[in-house]
Structure formats: C-alpha cells, structure tokens
C-alpha cells in the first residue's frame, strides 16, 4: 500500500493545486482550457516525438507482452465504443468514453510503479506500454472521433476531411515524425533533445493541474455515468490481460506481472485532453479519471499482494 500511495499522492497533489488555484481565483475561468491547449499542441507532441524517436525498437519487440497488454486495452476500448455508440448514437462521445475505459496512466503512475515493484528492468515494459497507449490507442480514438465528426459529409468528402484533420492533428503527426526519425538512424542533436525534454516534462503536471482547474468549476450532470467506465478500467481490463498473459500465452513471470500491473492502472489524462479539445463531455471524463485513481488504491494493492505474496 505504501508503494501505491507514494506514486498516487503526488498526482492528487497536482490536481489539488489546480483546484485550489481556481477556487481562490489565482487562475481564471479560461485557465483549464488554455493549459490543456498547451498540453495538446506543445507538451504532449514533444513527448510523443521524443519517445518514438529514441525508442529501442529491438527491445520493444516483445510479442507476448505486446499481445497481452494491447489485447486487454483494445478489448475494453472496443466493447465500450460499441455499446456507447449504440446507446448514444454519437461516435465522437463513444470514442472518448472508450478511451476513458482503456487509457492507462502508464506515464506518471506506470513507470515509477513498475520500477518500484519490478526493479530497473521494469522500465522496459512501462515504456512499451506508454508507447502503445499514447500512439496506438490514442491514435485510434482520434481517428474514430474525426470519422464521427465528418460522417455527415458523404463517404468521399468524409475520407478527405478525416485525412486532412489527422494530418493537422499534432497528436497524430508527432509520433509519426518521431518514428520516421528513428528509422532514419540520425542522432538527435543535443539542443533539440533538451528542448523536447523540457517541453515533454511539462505535459503531465500541466495536464493534472488543468484537470484540477476543471474540477473546481461548476459541474453539470450526474456522476453515475463515470462508474461503469471506472469498472471497465479497473476490473475488466486487468481480467482480460490476466487471461491472455497467464492462461493463453503463459508468459514468463516478469512480463506477465508487468502486463497485469500496467493494465490495472487508473485512467490517465489523455481522454480529458481530447474531451476538452473537441469540446465534448469533459465533466464525465474528469470524474472517471478521479474515481479510477481513487479506486486504484485498492485494486493495485490487491494485485501487488497477488504478484508479491
């Protein structure tokens, strides 16, 4: 429990700072939106580019771990997407809900937690999971959102609009450029590396403070809608990942434990960024992030007891 608390408490501290700053009017009513725009247009693209440009692709190729973690992540995303699309009729909102259910906070919680629990070797699966979440799942959600926004313009027009929108989206372009840089084999200049590091380092704290700022504003609508997303994230995703890693593939203990631990992480701030960016139901997403982070104190503790009896 102390390990989980040491990782989670700084997250609540940053959210609380944003909440207090808004409640005391130290930051104005547009601060949450403007800070989120900084994250979407500068901080997160820099982090995505840096991660993919410097990734060791040979080390990343761990087929069993990739299948286990991605299988649980995509299963929850697709189930939520299909159900919410059917019930709401909105592919955009369904995509954000699916992202909320499947988007693990691998960066701020996953990396330190894996290192604490699995040792320095835990950095490798945490980085792989981070790339899968921010590139594969996030990218898929953005594509679905853009398709939903352009769906009324006819097939041909929609395809053109979607491709154009994706090529203008920094969260899609940045990892593609980073991958191209990595495969080009060119060493990154020290000045550029430091520039990207400084920008990328601001991503998580700014996103969490922005979430606190948003939570301090008057929220409308019931909070019950967030609980199914929390249950999907903290219960269903780890169960699916456990089944793939331990039963279907029988992975080595290190990779199986890493996949299970990373799949059980609470929802990260990515869905909130998209909800704010596309001006959708950010209140529901913010509650899902908050509730899943609180709930993960219990679920992560149980998993830690199971893998370290």
Short mmCIF file of C-alpha atoms in Angstrom, two decimals:
data_model
loop_
_atom_site.label_atom_id
_atom_site.label_comp_id
_atom_site.label_asym_id
_atom_site.label_seq_id
_atom_site.Cartn_x
_atom_site.Cartn_y
_atom_site.Cartn_z
CA UNK A 1 0.00 0.00 0.00
CA UNK A 2 2.82 2.42 0.79
CA UNK A 3 4.29 1.92 -2.69
CA UNK A 4 0.97 2.76 -4.32
CA UNK A 5 0.47 5.77 -2.05
CA UNK A 6 3.94 7.12 -2.82
CA UNK A 7 3.09 7.12 -6.52
CA UNK A 8 -0.53 8.31 -6.30
CA UNK A 9 -0.25 11.08 -3.71
CA UNK A 10 1.76 13.46 -5.97
CA UNK A 11 -0.98 13.06 -8.60
CA UNK A 12 -3.67 14.16 -6.14
CA UNK A 13 -1.36 16.97 -5.02
CA UNK A 14 -1.15 18.40 -8.54
CA UNK A 15 -4.91 18.05 -9.06
CA UNK A 16 -5.46 19.75 -5.69
CA UNK A 17 -3.14 22.64 -6.64
CA UNK A 18 -5.22 23.30 -9.75
CA UNK A 19 -8.44 23.02 -7.77
CA UNK A 20 -7.29 25.49 -5.12
CA UNK A 21 -5.91 27.95 -7.69
CA UNK A 22 -9.27 28.08 -9.43
CA UNK A 23 -11.35 28.23 -6.24
CA UNK A 24 -9.24 31.12 -4.95
CA UNK A 25 -9.27 32.77 -8.38
CA UNK A 26 -5.47 32.66 -8.65
CA UNK A 27 -6.10 31.26 -12.13
CA UNK A 28 -9.06 32.47 -14.18
CA UNK A 29 -12.04 30.65 -15.74
CA UNK A 30 -10.22 30.02 -19.03
CA UNK A 31 -7.07 28.64 -17.39
CA UNK A 32 -8.11 24.97 -17.68
CA UNK A 33 -8.81 25.28 -21.39
CA UNK A 34 -5.65 27.26 -22.16
CA UNK A 35 -3.42 24.95 -20.14
CA UNK A 36 -4.97 21.98 -21.89
CA UNK A 37 -4.25 23.59 -25.27
CA UNK A 38 -0.62 23.92 -24.24
CA UNK A 39 -0.53 20.20 -23.45
CA UNK A 40 -2.22 19.18 -26.73
CA UNK A 41 -0.24 21.47 -29.03
CA UNK A 42 3.18 21.60 -27.36
CA UNK A 43 3.84 19.35 -24.38
CA UNK A 44 2.35 16.03 -25.47
CA UNK A 45 3.54 16.23 -29.12
CA UNK A 46 7.09 16.89 -27.86
CA UNK A 47 6.83 13.88 -25.53
CA UNK A 48 5.40 11.62 -28.26
CA UNK A 49 8.07 12.65 -30.76
CA UNK A 50 10.86 12.13 -28.24
CA UNK A 51 9.56 8.73 -27.12
CA UNK A 52 9.23 7.34 -30.63
CA UNK A 53 12.42 8.96 -31.98
CA UNK A 54 14.58 7.48 -29.22
CA UNK A 55 12.80 4.15 -28.79
CA UNK A 56 14.86 0.98 -28.99
CA UNK A 57 12.63 -0.89 -31.43
CA UNK A 58 14.50 -4.17 -30.97
CA UNK A 59 13.86 -4.03 -27.21
CA UNK A 60 10.23 -3.08 -27.76
CA UNK A 61 9.57 -6.22 -29.79
CA UNK A 62 8.17 -8.48 -27.04
CA UNK A 63 5.33 -10.26 -28.87
CA UNK A 64 3.76 -11.91 -25.84
CA UNK A 65 3.73 -8.77 -23.72
CA UNK A 66 2.52 -6.67 -26.66
CA UNK A 67 -0.35 -9.07 -27.30
CA UNK A 68 -1.38 -9.32 -23.63
CA UNK A 69 -1.34 -5.61 -22.85
CA UNK A 70 -2.75 -4.48 -26.22
CA UNK A 71 -5.41 -7.21 -26.14
CA UNK A 72 -6.80 -6.06 -22.81
CA UNK A 73 -6.58 -2.39 -23.78
CA UNK A 74 -8.29 -2.75 -27.16
CA UNK A 75 -10.91 -5.20 -25.88
CA UNK A 76 -12.15 -2.69 -23.30
CA UNK A 77 -11.94 0.21 -25.76
CA UNK A 78 -13.91 -1.61 -28.48
CA UNK A 79 -16.57 -3.00 -26.12
CA UNK A 80 -17.16 0.44 -24.63
CA UNK A 81 -17.10 2.09 -28.05
CA UNK A 82 -19.67 -0.31 -29.49
CA UNK A 83 -22.02 -0.09 -26.51
CA UNK A 84 -21.85 3.69 -26.14
CA UNK A 85 -22.21 4.24 -29.89
CA UNK A 86 -25.33 2.09 -29.91
CA UNK A 87 -26.88 3.82 -26.89
CA UNK A 88 -25.92 7.43 -27.64
CA UNK A 89 -25.71 7.41 -31.44
CA UNK A 90 -22.56 9.55 -31.25
CA UNK A 91 -19.29 8.00 -32.44
CA UNK A 92 -17.41 11.01 -31.05
CA UNK A 93 -18.70 10.65 -27.48
CA UNK A 94 -18.44 6.85 -27.69
CA UNK A 95 -14.79 7.16 -28.73
CA UNK A 96 -13.96 9.38 -25.75
CA UNK A 97 -15.80 7.02 -23.40
CA UNK A 98 -13.91 4.07 -24.88
CA UNK A 99 -10.66 5.92 -24.37
CA UNK A 100 -11.61 6.67 -20.76
CA UNK A 101 -12.19 2.95 -20.16
CA UNK A 102 -8.99 1.75 -21.82
CA UNK A 103 -6.42 4.54 -21.36
CA UNK A 104 -4.00 3.52 -18.60
CA UNK A 105 -1.93 6.17 -16.81
CA UNK A 106 1.30 4.44 -17.83
CA UNK A 107 3.44 7.58 -17.88
CA UNK A 108 3.00 9.20 -14.50
CA UNK A 109 1.96 6.14 -12.48
CA UNK A 110 3.05 3.14 -14.54
CA UNK A 111 6.74 3.96 -14.96
CA UNK A 112 7.56 4.72 -11.29
CA UNK A 113 5.33 1.91 -10.05
CA UNK A 114 6.97 -0.69 -12.34
CA UNK A 115 10.43 0.46 -11.31
CA UNK A 116 9.48 0.28 -7.62
CA UNK A 117 7.88 -3.16 -7.92
CA UNK A 118 9.95 -4.88 -10.65
CA UNK A 119 13.28 -3.06 -10.32
CA UNK A 120 15.12 -1.12 -13.01
CA UNK A 121 14.12 -3.78 -15.56
CA UNK A 122 10.52 -2.63 -15.06
CA UNK A 123 11.29 0.48 -17.09
CA UNK A 124 11.18 -1.54 -20.34
CA UNK A 125 7.57 -2.86 -20.14
CA UNK A 126 6.38 0.51 -18.78
CA UNK A 127 7.87 2.37 -21.76
CA UNK A 128 6.45 -0.18 -24.20
CA UNK A 129 3.00 0.20 -22.61
CA UNK A 130 3.32 4.00 -22.75
CA UNK A 131 4.02 3.86 -26.48
CA UNK A 132 1.05 1.53 -27.03
CA UNK A 133 -1.31 3.76 -25.06
CA UNK A 134 -0.30 7.14 -26.46
CA UNK A 135 0.36 6.04 -30.03
CA UNK A 136 -1.94 3.09 -30.77
CA UNK A 137 -4.96 3.65 -28.51
CA UNK A 138 -4.85 7.45 -28.55
CA UNK A 139 -4.34 7.47 -32.31
CA UNK A 140 -7.23 5.05 -32.85
CA UNK A 141 -9.52 7.20 -30.71
CA UNK A 142 -8.57 10.34 -32.64
CA UNK A 143 -9.32 8.57 -35.93
CA UNK A 144 -12.74 7.44 -34.64
CA UNK A 145 -13.53 10.95 -33.40
CA UNK A 146 -12.59 12.54 -36.73
CA UNK A 147 -14.67 9.94 -38.59
CA UNK A 148 -17.63 10.74 -36.34
CA UNK A 149 -17.26 14.48 -36.90
CA UNK A 150 -17.15 14.10 -40.67
CA UNK A 151 -19.70 11.29 -41.07
CA UNK A 152 -22.44 13.54 -42.48
CA UNK A 153 -20.41 14.80 -45.42
CA UNK A 154 -20.68 11.72 -47.62
CA UNK A 155 -18.13 8.93 -47.93
CA UNK A 156 -15.70 10.66 -50.29
CA UNK A 157 -15.90 14.01 -48.53
CA UNK A 158 -15.62 12.35 -45.14
CA UNK A 159 -12.45 10.46 -46.11
CA UNK A 160 -10.81 13.65 -47.37
CA UNK A 161 -11.87 15.59 -44.27
CA UNK A 162 -10.69 12.85 -41.90
CA UNK A 163 -7.28 12.50 -43.55
CA UNK A 164 -6.86 16.29 -43.63
CA UNK A 165 -7.85 16.62 -39.97
CA UNK A 166 -5.48 13.83 -38.92
CA UNK A 167 -2.58 15.39 -40.82
CA UNK A 168 -3.23 18.63 -38.93
CA UNK A 169 -3.52 16.92 -35.54
CA UNK A 170 -0.25 17.24 -33.56
CA UNK A 171 -1.04 14.12 -31.52
CA UNK A 172 -1.03 12.04 -34.71
CA UNK A 173 1.76 13.80 -36.59
CA UNK A 174 4.27 13.89 -33.71
CA UNK A 175 4.70 10.10 -33.18
CA UNK A 176 4.75 9.52 -36.96
CA UNK A 177 7.58 12.03 -37.33
CA UNK A 178 9.35 10.51 -34.34
CA UNK A 179 9.16 7.02 -35.84
CA UNK A 180 10.46 8.35 -39.17
CA UNK A 181 13.37 9.98 -37.33
CA UNK A 182 14.17 6.73 -35.51
CA UNK A 183 14.17 4.65 -38.70
CA UNK A 184 16.30 7.29 -40.41
CA UNK A 185 19.10 6.49 -37.99
CA UNK A 186 20.10 10.13 -37.46
CA UNK A 187 21.30 11.02 -33.96
CA UNK A 188 19.22 13.72 -32.31
CA UNK A 189 21.15 16.97 -31.70
CA UNK A 190 21.70 17.73 -28.01
CA UNK A 191 19.92 21.08 -28.21
CA UNK A 192 16.82 19.55 -29.83
CA UNK A 193 16.82 16.70 -27.32
CA UNK A 194 16.91 19.13 -24.39
CA UNK A 195 14.22 21.32 -25.97
CA UNK A 196 11.90 18.32 -26.34
CA UNK A 197 12.73 17.08 -22.84
CA UNK A 198 11.78 20.41 -21.28
CA UNK A 199 8.52 20.62 -23.21
CA UNK A 200 7.64 16.98 -22.61
CA UNK A 201 8.37 17.19 -18.89
CA UNK A 202 5.65 19.84 -18.56
CA UNK A 203 2.97 17.55 -20.03
CA UNK A 204 1.88 15.52 -17.01
CA UNK A 205 1.93 18.27 -14.34
CA UNK A 206 0.13 20.71 -16.64
CA UNK A 207 -2.48 18.10 -17.55
CA UNK A 208 -3.12 17.26 -13.88
CA UNK A 209 -3.30 20.93 -12.82
CA UNK A 210 -5.66 21.53 -15.76
CA UNK A 211 -7.83 18.67 -14.50
CA UNK A 212 -7.94 20.25 -11.03
CA UNK A 213 -8.89 23.59 -12.56
CA UNK A 214 -11.71 21.92 -14.46
CA UNK A 215 -12.99 20.02 -11.41
CA UNK A 216 -13.18 23.32 -9.50
CA UNK A 217 -15.70 24.65 -12.00
CA UNK A 218 -19.40 24.02 -11.60
CA UNK A 219 -20.13 20.51 -12.90
CA UNK A 220 -23.42 19.59 -14.54
CA UNK A 221 -24.97 16.16 -14.94
CA UNK A 222 -24.95 13.07 -12.71
CA UNK A 223 -21.70 11.35 -11.77
CA UNK A 224 -23.15 7.82 -12.07
CA UNK A 225 -22.13 7.60 -15.72
CA UNK A 226 -18.48 7.59 -14.72
CA UNK A 227 -18.68 4.44 -12.59
CA UNK A 228 -19.18 1.96 -15.48
CA UNK A 229 -16.06 3.42 -17.13
CA UNK A 230 -14.17 3.01 -13.85
CA UNK A 231 -15.31 -0.62 -13.52
CA UNK A 232 -14.26 -1.38 -17.08
CA UNK A 233 -10.85 0.18 -16.49
CA UNK A 234 -10.04 -1.27 -13.07
CA UNK A 235 -11.76 -4.66 -13.32
CA UNK A 236 -12.41 -5.81 -16.89
CA UNK A 237 -9.14 -4.69 -18.46
CA UNK A 238 -6.93 -6.43 -15.86
CA UNK A 239 -9.09 -9.58 -16.14
CA UNK A 240 -8.73 -9.74 -19.93
CA UNK A 241 -5.00 -9.04 -19.69
CA UNK A 242 -4.57 -11.68 -16.98
CA UNK A 243 -6.35 -14.27 -19.12
CA UNK A 244 -4.16 -13.55 -22.16
CA UNK A 245 -0.88 -13.30 -20.24
CA UNK A 246 -1.28 -16.12 -17.72
CA UNK A 247 -3.71 -18.57 -19.38
CA UNK A 248 -3.45 -18.22 -23.16
CA UNK A 249 0.23 -17.33 -23.53
CA UNK A 250 1.70 -18.42 -20.17
CA UNK A 251 4.25 -15.60 -20.32
CA UNK A 252 7.37 -15.54 -18.15
CA UNK A 253 6.54 -14.21 -14.69
CA UNK A 254 8.28 -10.86 -15.20
CA UNK A 255 6.38 -9.94 -18.39
CA UNK A 256 3.08 -11.40 -17.15
CA UNK A 257 3.27 -9.45 -13.89
CA UNK A 258 4.21 -6.27 -15.77
CA UNK A 259 1.29 -6.63 -18.20
CA UNK A 260 -1.18 -7.21 -15.36
CA UNK A 261 0.15 -4.33 -13.27
CA UNK A 262 0.10 -1.86 -16.17
CA UNK A 263 -3.39 -2.89 -17.29
CA UNK A 264 -4.75 -2.18 -13.79
CA UNK A 265 -3.60 1.44 -13.73
CA UNK A 266 -6.26 4.17 -13.42
CA UNK A 267 -7.36 6.31 -16.35
CA UNK A 268 -4.79 8.88 -17.47
CA UNK A 269 -5.43 12.45 -18.52
CA UNK A 270 -5.44 11.71 -22.26
CA UNK A 271 -9.25 11.32 -22.56
CA UNK A 272 -9.74 14.59 -20.66
CA UNK A 273 -7.40 16.38 -23.08
CA UNK A 274 -9.41 15.10 -26.05
CA UNK A 275 -12.76 15.89 -24.44
CA UNK A 276 -11.65 19.46 -23.77
CA UNK A 277 -10.02 19.81 -27.19
CA UNK A 278 -13.13 18.63 -29.05
CA UNK A 279 -15.46 20.37 -26.56
CA UNK A 280 -17.30 17.22 -25.55
CA UNK A 281 -18.42 15.79 -22.17
CA UNK A 282 -15.31 16.65 -20.19
CA UNK A 283 -17.15 16.54 -16.84
CA UNK A 284 -17.85 12.81 -17.19
CA UNK A 285 -14.25 12.11 -18.22
CA UNK A 286 -12.79 14.13 -15.35
CA UNK A 287 -14.88 12.16 -12.85
CA UNK A 288 -13.79 8.87 -14.42
CA UNK A 289 -10.14 9.90 -14.01
CA UNK A 290 -10.63 10.99 -10.41
CA UNK A 291 -12.73 7.98 -9.36
CA UNK A 292 -10.46 5.45 -11.08
CA UNK A 293 -7.40 6.99 -9.44
CA UNK A 294 -9.05 6.67 -6.03
CA UNK A 295 -10.27 3.15 -6.77
CA UNK A 296 -6.84 2.04 -7.95
CA UNK A 297 -5.54 2.42 -4.39
CA UNK A 298 -7.50 -0.77 -3.63
CA UNK A 299 -7.16 -2.68 -6.91
CA UNK A 300 -3.43 -2.04 -7.36
CA UNK A 301 -2.79 -3.01 -3.75
CA UNK A 302 -4.61 -6.32 -4.30
CA UNK A 303 -2.61 -7.01 -7.47
CA UNK A 304 0.66 -6.16 -5.71
CA UNK A 305 -0.24 -8.63 -2.96
CA UNK A 306 -1.06 -11.28 -5.60
CA UNK A 307 2.22 -10.93 -7.55
CA UNK A 308 4.36 -10.47 -4.43
CA UNK A 309 2.85 -12.89 -1.90
#
